[in-house]
Each structure stands twice: as C-alpha cells, then as structure tokens.
Amino acid sequence: MKALVKSQDAPGLWLEDVSEPQIGINDVKIRVLYTGICGTDLHIHDWDAWARETIQIGLTIGHEFVGEVVDFGANVFDVPLGALVSGEGHVVCGRCRNCLAGRRHLCAHTQGLGVQRNGCFAEYVVLPATNIWQHAPGIEPEVASIFDPFGNAVHTALAFPVLGEDVLVTGAGPIGIMAAAVAKHAGARHVVISDPNPYRRALAEKVGVTRAVDPAATPLAEVQKQLKMVEGFDVGLEMSGNAHAFRDMIANMSHGAKIAMLGIPATEISVDWNRIIFNQITLRGIYGREMYETWYKMTVMLESGLDISPVITHRLHWSEFAQGFDAMRSGNSGKVILDWRDVA
Ligand SMILES: [Zn+2]
C-alpha cells in the first residue's frame, strides 16, 4: 500500500510502497478516507531535535484520521464492518495505576500513533479496538478526520468551568480557534483570542469570538476596557507556547483565575511567579484528551450546534502532501486535510 514514510535521516517525507499492517486478535483495520496534518507531523517532516530523538527511520507517520472498518481480530465484537471511525492515537498500557483507575489519558507508558507506531498517512491503519471511536450518524467525515486536535481543544477549553466567564485564548492556530469556539458554545461571556497573524485572526472571527486581537497593536488591558471588564480574565487557554503571550496572559488574569496550558514552548519560560502566587492563579498542563469523555463531548457539542468546519482551510489530494506541509509552515492555514479515498 501507499504510505507517507520517514524513510531517511533528513528533512522530508517520502511516499513509499509498504506492506499492509497486520491485525492482532484485539485490533481493527481501517481503510483511511481523510487525514489531518498536525504540527507534530511538521516537526517530523522538518526533522528537528525532538523528531530526531523520537522517531525511528521507516515509520509511517500521521495520527489524525477518519476511515472505514474493513477487518477486525477474533477478540473484537463491537466494531461493525463499514463503520465510520476515528482513532484515539494514544495507545495506553492498560496496567499502570492510572490506567487501572480509568484515567487512561494519564498513562505514563503511552505509545503514539504515527510517533512510536505506524500511523495513518497510508491506505490502511491498524489500532486496538479499545482505541476506536465510532462516529455518530450525521458527523461530517472531514470534521471527523480532525477529532484528534478537536479533542485537544475541547479538553483544554473545558478544563475549567467557562459558563459566564471571560476567557482569554493566546494563539489562534487551529486548536486555539477550536478551543475559542468551544468556550463560546459552553457559555463563556467574552472570548478574546490573541495572535499576531492576521490570517489566523480572520479565521478566529469566523467561529464567533468576541474579539480577535493583535497583541502588539492592542494591549489586552485596552481590550478589557473596551469590553467593560474590570477584574481581568477568569479563564486562560494558553495555546501558543510563546513566552510573551504567556506573560501577557498572566498579567491580565483576575485574582483566582485558572489557566489551562496546551501550547508547547520551545525552551524554558521565566514568568512573574509573585503574580501567580499572590493572585492565587491555578495553572494546569493539558495533553491529549480524555478517553473517552472528551470524544463524547465533541460529538454532542457538534450535535447541539457547534460548528468547527471553518477551521478546515485546505483540502488536498494525498499526492499533494508537500503542498499541505508548505501551507502549514506558512502559518496562513487552519487545518489542512488530505483526501485518501482514491489511493487504492
Ligand atoms: Zn498505563
């Protein structure tokens, strides 16, 4: 089958013919229909220090997908052939303290699809049946293909109660924009998103944020005044990994504010800890999504009117993957989707 493989110890990805993945007794085999390109895939493509340390040469990459079930192992009884499914890309151990307690998203022995095991940028992908999410009727396949990053957005946006609160989102990448949309859907009063990139601010406006601001042009203190806010933002969603953005966030939060952090900083960040301590601010690190409470929430929010489809800005054929990676790298993109339906 065709697959996008990290087949050389150098920047780039290569379209290769590889053997189809085999299923074990607990596995499900999926014919891939659409995939999303993630920032992680870009790191692997560009072969930065993290990627060189983490990725084995010969790996098929990719972890955001939707597809159709074409086969399953002898132990699998509840995933019908032909079902439209996505996969939770974190394959957990099942035996550690957190797994046994039902907190699988906190497993310390997680294997990542397309990172530590062969991924979904291919004709077929295989995952354990416990990692399969069957989509509800009516979920659009393209939207279904980005449930993985949508899950990051939902897990971050709902880390703290937002009903009636003023929410600040730093970073208007696709996950930041989806998180802003979720916060608004979940009843926040004001949702302000900050990003220096005008393309991304315009995209954020399409999902109904209160304000999409360039933090260099309009200080957040000024935005607070315009919105008649007096005590600072109640909930912060840090999606940028940017030191200036994070410091700016801390400086604009209310006493007792809560901050959920998903953006990954490239280096250590120093912050004003006095402000965090004296203003009694809670910081919480977020990674992945909850299995499978977040997946449930994603589904029911779409069913109750949340629309994240504006975040998909590029729809490309699988053979145009290089163009997709270029769009991601330019910063002038939301989600980039690859169509694998005719790959056979
Ligand atoms: Zn575990």
Coordinates of C-alpha atoms and ligand atoms in Angstrom, one line a residue:
M1 CA 0.0 0.0 0.0
K2 CA 1.0 3.7 -0.4
A3 CA 2.2 5.4 2.8
L4 CA 4.0 8.6 3.8
V5 CA 7.2 7.4 5.5
K6 CA 10.1 9.0 7.3
S7 CA 12.4 6.8 5.4
Q8 CA 15.6 8.9 5.5
D9 CA 17.5 10.6 8.3
A10 CA 16.9 14.0 6.8
P11 CA 14.2 16.7 6.4
G12 CA 11.3 15.5 4.3
L13 CA 8.8 12.7 3.9
W14 CA 8.7 10.0 1.2
L15 CA 5.7 8.4 -0.5
E16 CA 6.6 4.7 -0.4
D17 CA 5.0 1.3 -1.1
V18 CA 4.9 -0.6 2.2
S19 CA 3.3 -3.8 3.3
E20 CA -0.3 -3.6 4.7
P21 CA -0.4 -3.6 8.5
Q22 CA -1.4 -7.0 10.1
I23 CA -4.1 -7.2 12.7
G24 CA -3.7 -9.0 16.1
I25 CA -6.7 -10.5 17.8
N26 CA -7.7 -7.3 19.6
D27 CA -7.1 -5.0 16.6
V28 CA -9.2 -3.2 14.0
K29 CA -8.1 -2.5 10.4
I30 CA -9.3 0.8 8.9
R31 CA -9.3 2.0 5.3
V32 CA -8.3 5.6 5.6
L33 CA -10.5 8.3 4.0
Y34 CA -9.3 11.6 5.2
T35 CA -6.3 12.7 7.4
G36 CA -5.4 15.9 9.1
I37 CA -1.8 17.2 9.2
C38 CA -0.7 18.1 12.8
G39 CA 2.1 20.4 14.0
T40 CA 3.7 17.1 15.2
D41 CA 3.8 15.9 11.6
L42 CA 5.5 19.1 10.6
H43 CA 8.2 18.6 13.3
I44 CA 8.8 15.1 12.0
H45 CA 8.9 16.3 8.4
D46 CA 11.3 19.1 9.2
W47 CA 13.4 16.7 11.4
D48 CA 14.0 19.0 14.4
A49 CA 15.9 17.8 17.5
W50 CA 12.7 16.4 19.1
A51 CA 11.9 14.4 16.0
R52 CA 15.4 13.1 15.5
E53 CA 15.4 11.8 19.1
T54 CA 11.9 10.3 19.0
I55 CA 11.2 8.9 15.5
Q56 CA 12.6 5.6 14.1
I57 CA 13.5 5.7 10.5
G58 CA 11.0 3.8 8.4
L59 CA 7.9 4.9 10.4
T60 CA 4.6 5.7 8.6
I61 CA 3.5 9.0 10.2
G62 CA 0.2 10.7 10.9
H63 CA -2.4 10.3 13.7
E64 CA -5.4 12.4 12.7
F65 CA -7.8 10.4 10.5
V66 CA -11.3 9.1 9.7
G67 CA -11.8 5.9 7.9
E68 CA -14.0 2.8 7.4
V69 CA -13.6 -0.5 9.3
V70 CA -12.5 -3.3 6.8
D71 CA -11.4 -6.0 9.2
F72 CA -11.0 -6.9 12.9
G73 CA -9.4 -9.5 15.1
A74 CA -11.1 -12.6 16.7
N75 CA -11.5 -10.8 20.1
V76 CA -13.4 -7.8 18.6
F77 CA -17.2 -8.0 18.8
D78 CA -18.5 -4.4 18.8
V79 CA -17.0 -2.6 15.8
P80 CA -19.0 -3.4 12.7
L81 CA -17.5 -3.7 9.2
G82 CA -18.1 -0.4 7.3
A83 CA -18.4 1.7 10.4
L84 CA -17.1 5.3 10.1
V85 CA -14.4 5.6 12.8
S86 CA -11.6 7.7 14.1
G87 CA -8.9 6.5 16.5
E88 CA -7.6 7.8 19.8
G89 CA -3.9 8.0 18.9
H90 CA -2.6 7.3 22.4
V91 CA -2.2 3.5 22.9
V92 CA -2.0 3.1 26.6
C93 CA -0.6 0.2 28.7
G94 CA -3.8 -0.8 30.5
R95 CA -1.8 -1.9 33.6
C96 CA -0.4 1.2 35.3
R97 CA -2.1 2.8 38.3
N98 CA -3.8 5.5 36.2
C99 CA -5.0 3.0 33.5
L100 CA -6.4 0.6 36.1
A101 CA -8.2 3.6 37.8
G102 CA -9.8 4.6 34.5
R103 CA -7.6 7.6 34.0
R104 CA -6.1 6.3 30.7
H105 CA -5.1 9.8 29.5
L106 CA -2.7 9.9 32.4
C107 CA -0.9 6.6 31.4
A108 CA 2.9 7.1 31.7
H109 CA 3.6 4.4 29.1
T110 CA 1.6 5.7 26.1
Q111 CA 2.6 4.8 22.6
G112 CA 1.7 7.5 20.0
L113 CA 0.2 6.6 16.6
G114 CA 2.5 7.9 13.9
V115 CA 5.1 8.7 16.5
Q116 CA 6.0 5.3 18.2
R117 CA 3.9 3.1 16.0
N118 CA 3.0 3.2 12.3
G119 CA 0.5 6.0 11.6
C120 CA -2.4 6.8 9.3
F121 CA -0.9 8.6 6.4
A122 CA -1.5 5.5 4.4
E123 CA -4.2 3.4 2.7
Y124 CA -4.7 1.4 5.9
V125 CA -4.1 1.9 9.6
V126 CA -4.4 -0.6 12.5
L127 CA -5.3 0.2 16.1
P128 CA -6.5 -1.8 19.1
A129 CA -10.3 -1.9 19.3
T130 CA -10.2 0.0 22.6
N131 CA -8.8 3.0 20.6
I132 CA -11.6 3.1 18.1
W133 CA -14.2 5.8 18.2
Q134 CA -17.4 5.1 16.2
H135 CA -18.9 8.3 14.8
A136 CA -22.5 9.2 15.5
P137 CA -24.7 9.5 12.4
G138 CA -24.6 12.9 10.8
I139 CA -21.0 13.8 11.7
E140 CA -19.3 15.0 8.5
P141 CA -16.3 12.8 7.5
E142 CA -14.0 15.8 7.1
V143 CA -14.8 17.1 10.5
A144 CA -14.5 13.6 11.9
S145 CA -10.9 13.5 10.5
I146 CA -9.9 16.2 12.9
F147 CA -11.4 14.8 16.1
D148 CA -7.9 14.3 17.4
P149 CA -7.0 18.1 17.5
F150 CA -10.6 19.0 18.2
G151 CA -10.2 16.8 21.3
N152 CA -7.2 18.8 22.4
A153 CA -9.3 21.9 22.0
V154 CA -12.2 20.5 24.0
H155 CA -10.0 19.0 26.7
T156 CA -8.3 22.4 27.2
A157 CA -11.4 24.6 26.8
L158 CA -13.4 22.5 29.3
A159 CA -10.5 22.1 31.8
F160 CA -12.2 24.7 33.9
P161 CA -15.9 25.9 34.0
V162 CA -16.4 28.7 31.5
L163 CA -20.1 29.4 31.9
G164 CA -20.5 33.2 32.2
E165 CA -16.7 33.7 32.4
D166 CA -14.4 35.9 30.4
V167 CA -11.9 33.7 28.5
L168 CA -8.6 34.6 27.0
V169 CA -7.1 32.3 24.3
T170 CA -3.4 33.1 23.4
G171 CA -2.6 31.6 20.0
A172 CA -5.0 31.3 17.0
G173 CA -3.7 28.1 15.5
P174 CA -6.4 25.6 14.6
I175 CA -6.6 24.2 18.1
G176 CA -6.7 27.7 19.7
I177 CA -9.5 28.6 17.3
M178 CA -11.5 25.4 18.0
A179 CA -11.0 26.0 21.8
A180 CA -12.3 29.5 21.5
A181 CA -15.4 28.2 19.6
V182 CA -15.9 25.5 22.3
A183 CA -15.6 28.1 25.1
K184 CA -18.2 30.3 23.4
H185 CA -20.5 27.3 22.8
A186 CA -20.1 26.3 26.5
G187 CA -21.4 29.7 27.7
A188 CA -18.5 32.0 28.2
R189 CA -19.4 35.7 28.2
H190 CA -16.4 37.1 26.3
V191 CA -13.9 35.0 24.4
V192 CA -10.8 37.1 23.3
I193 CA -8.2 35.4 21.2
S194 CA -4.8 37.0 20.5
D195 CA -2.4 36.3 17.7
P196 CA 0.0 38.4 15.6
N197 CA -1.0 36.7 12.4
P198 CA -3.9 38.5 10.6
Y199 CA -4.9 35.3 8.6
R200 CA -5.5 33.4 11.8
R201 CA -7.3 36.3 13.5
A202 CA -9.7 36.4 10.5
L203 CA -10.2 32.7 10.8
A204 CA -11.0 33.0 14.5
E205 CA -13.6 35.6 13.7
K206 CA -15.5 33.1 11.6
V207 CA -16.2 30.9 14.7
G208 CA -17.7 33.8 16.6
V209 CA -15.0 35.0 19.1
T210 CA -15.8 38.3 20.8
R211 CA -12.5 39.9 19.7
A212 CA -9.5 38.6 17.7
V213 CA -6.7 40.9 18.7
D214 CA -3.1 41.6 17.6
P215 CA -1.5 41.9 21.0
A216 CA 1.2 44.2 19.6
A217 CA -1.3 46.7 18.3
T218 CA -4.0 46.5 21.1
P219 CA -2.8 45.6 24.6
L220 CA -5.0 43.2 26.4
A221 CA -5.6 45.8 29.1
E222 CA -7.1 48.0 26.5
V223 CA -9.3 45.2 25.2
Q224 CA -10.6 44.7 28.8
K225 CA -11.6 48.3 28.9
Q226 CA -13.4 48.1 25.6
L227 CA -15.4 45.1 26.8
K228 CA -16.1 46.9 30.2
M229 CA -14.3 44.1 32.0
V230 CA -12.9 45.3 35.4
E231 CA -11.2 42.4 37.2
G232 CA -9.3 40.5 34.4
F233 CA -9.9 37.3 32.5
D234 CA -11.3 34.4 34.5
V235 CA -10.0 31.5 32.4
G236 CA -6.9 31.5 30.2
L237 CA -6.2 28.9 27.4
E238 CA -2.5 29.1 26.5
M239 CA -2.2 27.6 23.0
S240 CA 0.8 29.3 21.6
G241 CA 3.8 28.1 23.7
N242 CA 5.1 31.7 23.3
A243 CA 6.8 33.3 26.3
H244 CA 5.5 36.9 25.6
A245 CA 1.9 35.6 25.1
F246 CA 2.1 33.6 28.4
R247 CA 3.5 36.5 30.4
D248 CA 0.9 38.8 28.8
M249 CA -1.8 36.3 29.9
I250 CA -0.6 36.1 33.5
A251 CA -0.6 39.9 33.6
N252 CA -4.2 40.1 32.5
M253 CA -5.9 37.5 34.7
S254 CA -8.2 38.0 37.6
H255 CA -7.5 37.0 41.1
G256 CA -8.2 33.3 41.4
A257 CA -8.1 32.8 37.7
K258 CA -7.5 29.4 36.1
I259 CA -5.1 28.8 33.2
A260 CA -5.0 25.6 31.1
M261 CA -1.8 25.2 29.0
L262 CA -1.6 23.2 25.8
G263 CA 1.0 25.2 23.7
I264 CA 4.4 23.6 23.9
P265 CA 7.2 26.1 24.5
A266 CA 10.4 25.5 22.5
T267 CA 12.6 26.5 25.6
E268 CA 12.1 27.2 29.3
I269 CA 10.0 30.3 30.1
S270 CA 10.5 32.6 33.0
V271 CA 7.4 34.2 34.5
D272 CA 6.4 36.5 37.3
W273 CA 5.7 33.9 40.0
N274 CA 4.8 36.6 42.5
R275 CA 1.7 37.4 40.4
I276 CA 0.8 33.7 40.2
I277 CA 1.2 33.3 43.9
F278 CA -0.4 36.5 45.3
N279 CA -3.2 36.4 42.7
Q280 CA -3.8 32.7 43.5
I281 CA -3.8 31.6 39.9
T282 CA -4.2 28.0 39.0
L283 CA -2.0 26.6 36.2
R284 CA -2.9 23.2 34.6
G285 CA -0.9 21.3 31.9
I286 CA -3.1 19.7 29.3
Y287 CA -2.0 16.9 26.9
G288 CA -4.1 14.8 24.6
R289 CA -7.8 14.2 25.6
E290 CA -9.8 12.1 28.0
M291 CA -10.7 8.6 26.9
Y292 CA -13.5 8.8 26.1
E293 CA -15.3 11.6 27.9
T294 CA -13.7 14.2 25.6
W295 CA -14.8 12.2 22.5
Y296 CA -18.3 12.1 23.8
K297 CA -18.4 15.8 24.5
M298 CA -17.0 16.5 21.0
T299 CA -19.8 14.5 19.4
V300 CA -22.7 16.0 21.5
M301 CA -21.4 19.6 21.0
L302 CA -21.5 19.1 17.2
E303 CA -25.0 17.6 17.6
S304 CA -26.0 20.7 19.6
G305 CA -24.9 23.2 17.1
L306 CA -21.1 23.8 17.5
D307 CA -19.6 24.3 14.0
I308 CA -15.8 23.9 13.7
S309 CA -15.8 23.4 10.0
P310 CA -14.5 26.9 9.2
V311 CA -11.1 25.8 10.7
I312 CA -10.6 23.5 7.8
T313 CA -8.9 25.8 5.2
H314 CA -7.1 23.4 2.8
R315 CA -8.4 20.2 1.2
L316 CA -5.8 18.4 -0.8
H317 CA -5.3 15.1 -2.6
W318 CA -2.9 12.7 -0.8
S319 CA -0.3 13.1 -3.5
E320 CA -0.2 16.9 -2.8
F321 CA 1.0 16.3 0.7
A322 CA 4.1 18.6 0.2
Q323 CA 1.8 21.5 -0.6
G324 CA -0.1 20.7 2.6
F325 CA 3.1 20.9 4.7
D326 CA 4.1 24.1 3.0
A327 CA 0.7 25.6 3.9
M328 CA 1.1 24.6 7.5
R329 CA 4.6 26.0 7.6
S330 CA 3.5 29.4 6.2
G331 CA 1.2 30.0 9.2
N332 CA -1.5 31.1 6.8
S333 CA -3.6 28.0 7.3
G334 CA -6.1 26.4 9.6
K335 CA -6.4 22.6 9.4
V336 CA -5.0 21.0 6.3
I337 CA -6.9 17.8 5.2
L338 CA -5.6 15.2 2.9
D339 CA -8.1 13.1 0.9
W340 CA -7.0 9.4 0.6
R341 CA -10.3 8.0 -0.8
D342 CA -8.8 7.0 -4.2
V343 CA -5.4 5.7 -3.0
A344 CA -6.1 2.0 -3.8
Ligands
ZN1 ZN -1.0 2.9 31.6

